[in-house]
């Protein structure tokens, strides 16, 4: 004999299905959390190594002003900082790792994640000319695009992304400046 369809039976069935799905998702999360965290840590370590000069001893993650940063020390003296910074680009959040020397010179930058338009703003990770200008970007240069009177050459047809990139780099430089004043 078939069960009579009523509101109580439907609610009970839906609840059981939801509990099963929630348990399944929880199990998958528990299985994948550690590998995902390990991959993220390895990616961050690689980005830090790319934006800092070689040979320094890297600190554990530190925080100041709402930013995560790392210090590179040689002979107990800080010789560079790696700052994780984010800002909004054209397509969403743009997150960078920025290497800054104590005098404010940008040693190098690395895009950690972005939501920029493929073929336009996404060129912030592949446009060789744009990426090369950040290596050794002098402390005295203005971190705004040339269109706004600064010293940053924008990506063609991606001024908003270029402005966001420059803003993220400026945030890192300002954090290092504030750390130097302490």
C-alpha positions as a printed Julia matrix, in Angstrom:
182×3 Matrix{Float64}:
  0.0    0.0     0.0
  1.43   3.36   -1.04
  1.91   6.1     1.49
 -0.65   8.84    1.31
  0.83  12.09    0.05
  0.34  14.88    2.52
  2.26  17.89    3.79
  3.87  15.99    6.67
  5.24  13.25    4.38
  6.61  15.78    1.88
  8.29  17.83    4.64
  9.8   14.69    6.18
 11.12  13.48    2.82
 12.59  16.9     1.97
 14.24  17.12    5.41
 15.84  13.69    5.0
 17.17  14.59    1.53
 18.59  17.88    2.86
 20.26  16.15    5.81
 21.82  13.57    3.5
 23.12  16.25    1.12
 24.46  18.35    4.01
 26.29  15.32    5.45
 27.73  14.51    2.03
 28.96  18.09    1.49
 30.4   18.18    5.02
 32.31  14.97    4.35
 33.72  16.26    1.06
 34.75  19.5     2.78
 36.52  17.6     5.56
 38.39  15.47    3.01
 39.49  18.38    0.81
 40.19  21.13    3.39
 43.76  20.08    4.21
 44.94  19.63    0.58
 43.38  22.97   -0.38
 45.03  24.73    2.58
 48.38  23.12    1.73
 48.1   24.24   -1.9
 47.24  27.81   -0.83
 50.21  27.9     1.56
 52.55  26.63   -1.17
 51.21  29.26   -3.6
 51.72  32.02   -1.02
 55.26  30.81   -0.27
 56.1   30.81   -4.0
 54.67  34.32   -4.41
 56.67  35.59   -1.43
 59.86  34.11   -2.88
 59.13  35.78   -6.22
 58.63  39.28   -4.82
 61.51  39.39   -2.32
 65.28  39.51   -2.85
 67.03  36.17   -2.45
 68.91  35.19    0.66
 66.79  36.61    3.44
 65.11  34.69    6.23
 61.33  35.01    5.84
 59.2   35.59    8.93
 55.87  34.01    9.7
 52.78  35.95    8.61
 52.44  39.24   10.47
 49.58  41.72   10.34
 49.23  45.47   10.57
 46.67  47.93    9.29
 44.44  45.11    8.08
 47.14  43.68    5.82
 49.1   40.45    6.0
 52.84  40.89    5.47
 56.14  39.05    5.8
 59.58  40.38    6.65
 62.79  39.26    5.0
 65.77  39.61    7.34
 69.49  39.42    6.67
 71.78  39.62    9.7
 68.78  40.51   11.92
 67.98  43.57    9.79
 64.8   43.8     7.71
 65.86  44.11    4.07
 62.41  43.75    2.43
 58.72  43.19    3.04
 56.18  41.07    1.16
 52.69  42.55    1.55
 49.44  40.87    0.55
 47.08  43.58   -0.6
 43.72  43.74   -2.38
 41.58  46.3    -4.11
 38.62  46.32   -6.49
 39.41  46.18  -10.19
 36.98  46.29  -13.1
 35.7   42.73  -12.64
 36.05  42.35   -8.88
 38.74  41.82   -6.29
 42.39  42.03   -7.4
 44.81  40.5    -4.87
 48.58  41.0    -5.11
 51.73  40.06   -3.26
 54.02  43.09   -3.38
 57.71  43.1    -2.46
 58.75  46.45   -0.99
 62.23  47.48    0.1
 62.55  49.59    3.27
 63.2   52.75    1.21
 59.83  52.32   -0.58
 61.2   50.85   -3.82
 58.95  48.14   -5.25
 61.1   45.04   -5.69
 58.5   43.01   -7.61
 54.79  42.12   -7.71
 52.76  38.97   -8.23
 49.02  38.62   -8.87
 47.54  36.07   -6.47
 43.96  36.25   -7.77
 41.75  38.41   -9.94
 38.33  38.54  -11.59
 39.29  40.76  -14.5
 37.96  40.42  -18.04
 39.82  37.77  -20.06
 41.87  39.37  -22.84
 41.69  42.83  -21.28
 42.2   43.33  -17.53
 43.42  39.76  -17.13
 46.54  40.89  -19.01
 47.79  42.14  -15.64
 49.18  38.6   -15.3
 50.53  38.18  -18.83
 51.42  41.57  -20.38
 55.24  41.5   -20.21
 55.6   45.29  -20.54
 53.11  45.97  -17.75
 54.61  43.38  -15.4
 58.23  44.42  -16.08
 57.65  48.04  -15.03
 57.06  46.96  -11.42
 60.5   45.4   -10.95
 62.57  48.05   -9.21
 59.82  50.7    -9.37
 61.62  53.59   -7.64
 60.38  55.06   -4.37
 60.08  58.55   -5.84
 57.84  57.58   -8.74
 54.1   58.26   -8.59
 51.95  55.13   -8.34
 49.21  56.32  -10.67
 48.72  55.69  -14.37
 50.23  58.17  -16.83
 46.71  59.16  -17.9
 46.27  60.51  -14.34
 49.7   62.18  -14.21
 51.63  59.27  -12.71
 54.45  56.99  -13.79
 52.59  53.7   -14.42
 52.05  52.64  -18.03
 48.53  51.21  -18.18
 47.52  48.03  -19.96
 45.97  48.95  -23.32
 42.17  49.16  -22.96
 42.39  48.29  -19.25
 42.87  51.56  -17.43
 40.58  50.58  -14.54
 42.54  47.38  -13.88
 45.82  49.3   -14.15
 44.57  51.9   -11.67
 43.5   49.14   -9.27
 46.89  47.42   -9.6
 48.7   50.7    -8.89
 46.41  51.34   -5.92
 47.17  47.91   -4.46
 50.91  48.53   -4.87
 50.51  51.96   -3.25
 48.72  50.35   -0.28
 51.7   48.02    0.19
 54.15  50.92   -0.02
 52.15  52.91    2.53
 52.08  49.95    4.93
 55.86  49.61    4.72
 56.22  53.35    5.28
 54.08  53.09    8.41
 56.12  50.1     9.64
 59.33  52.1     9.15
 57.94  54.94   11.27
 57.22  52.64   14.24
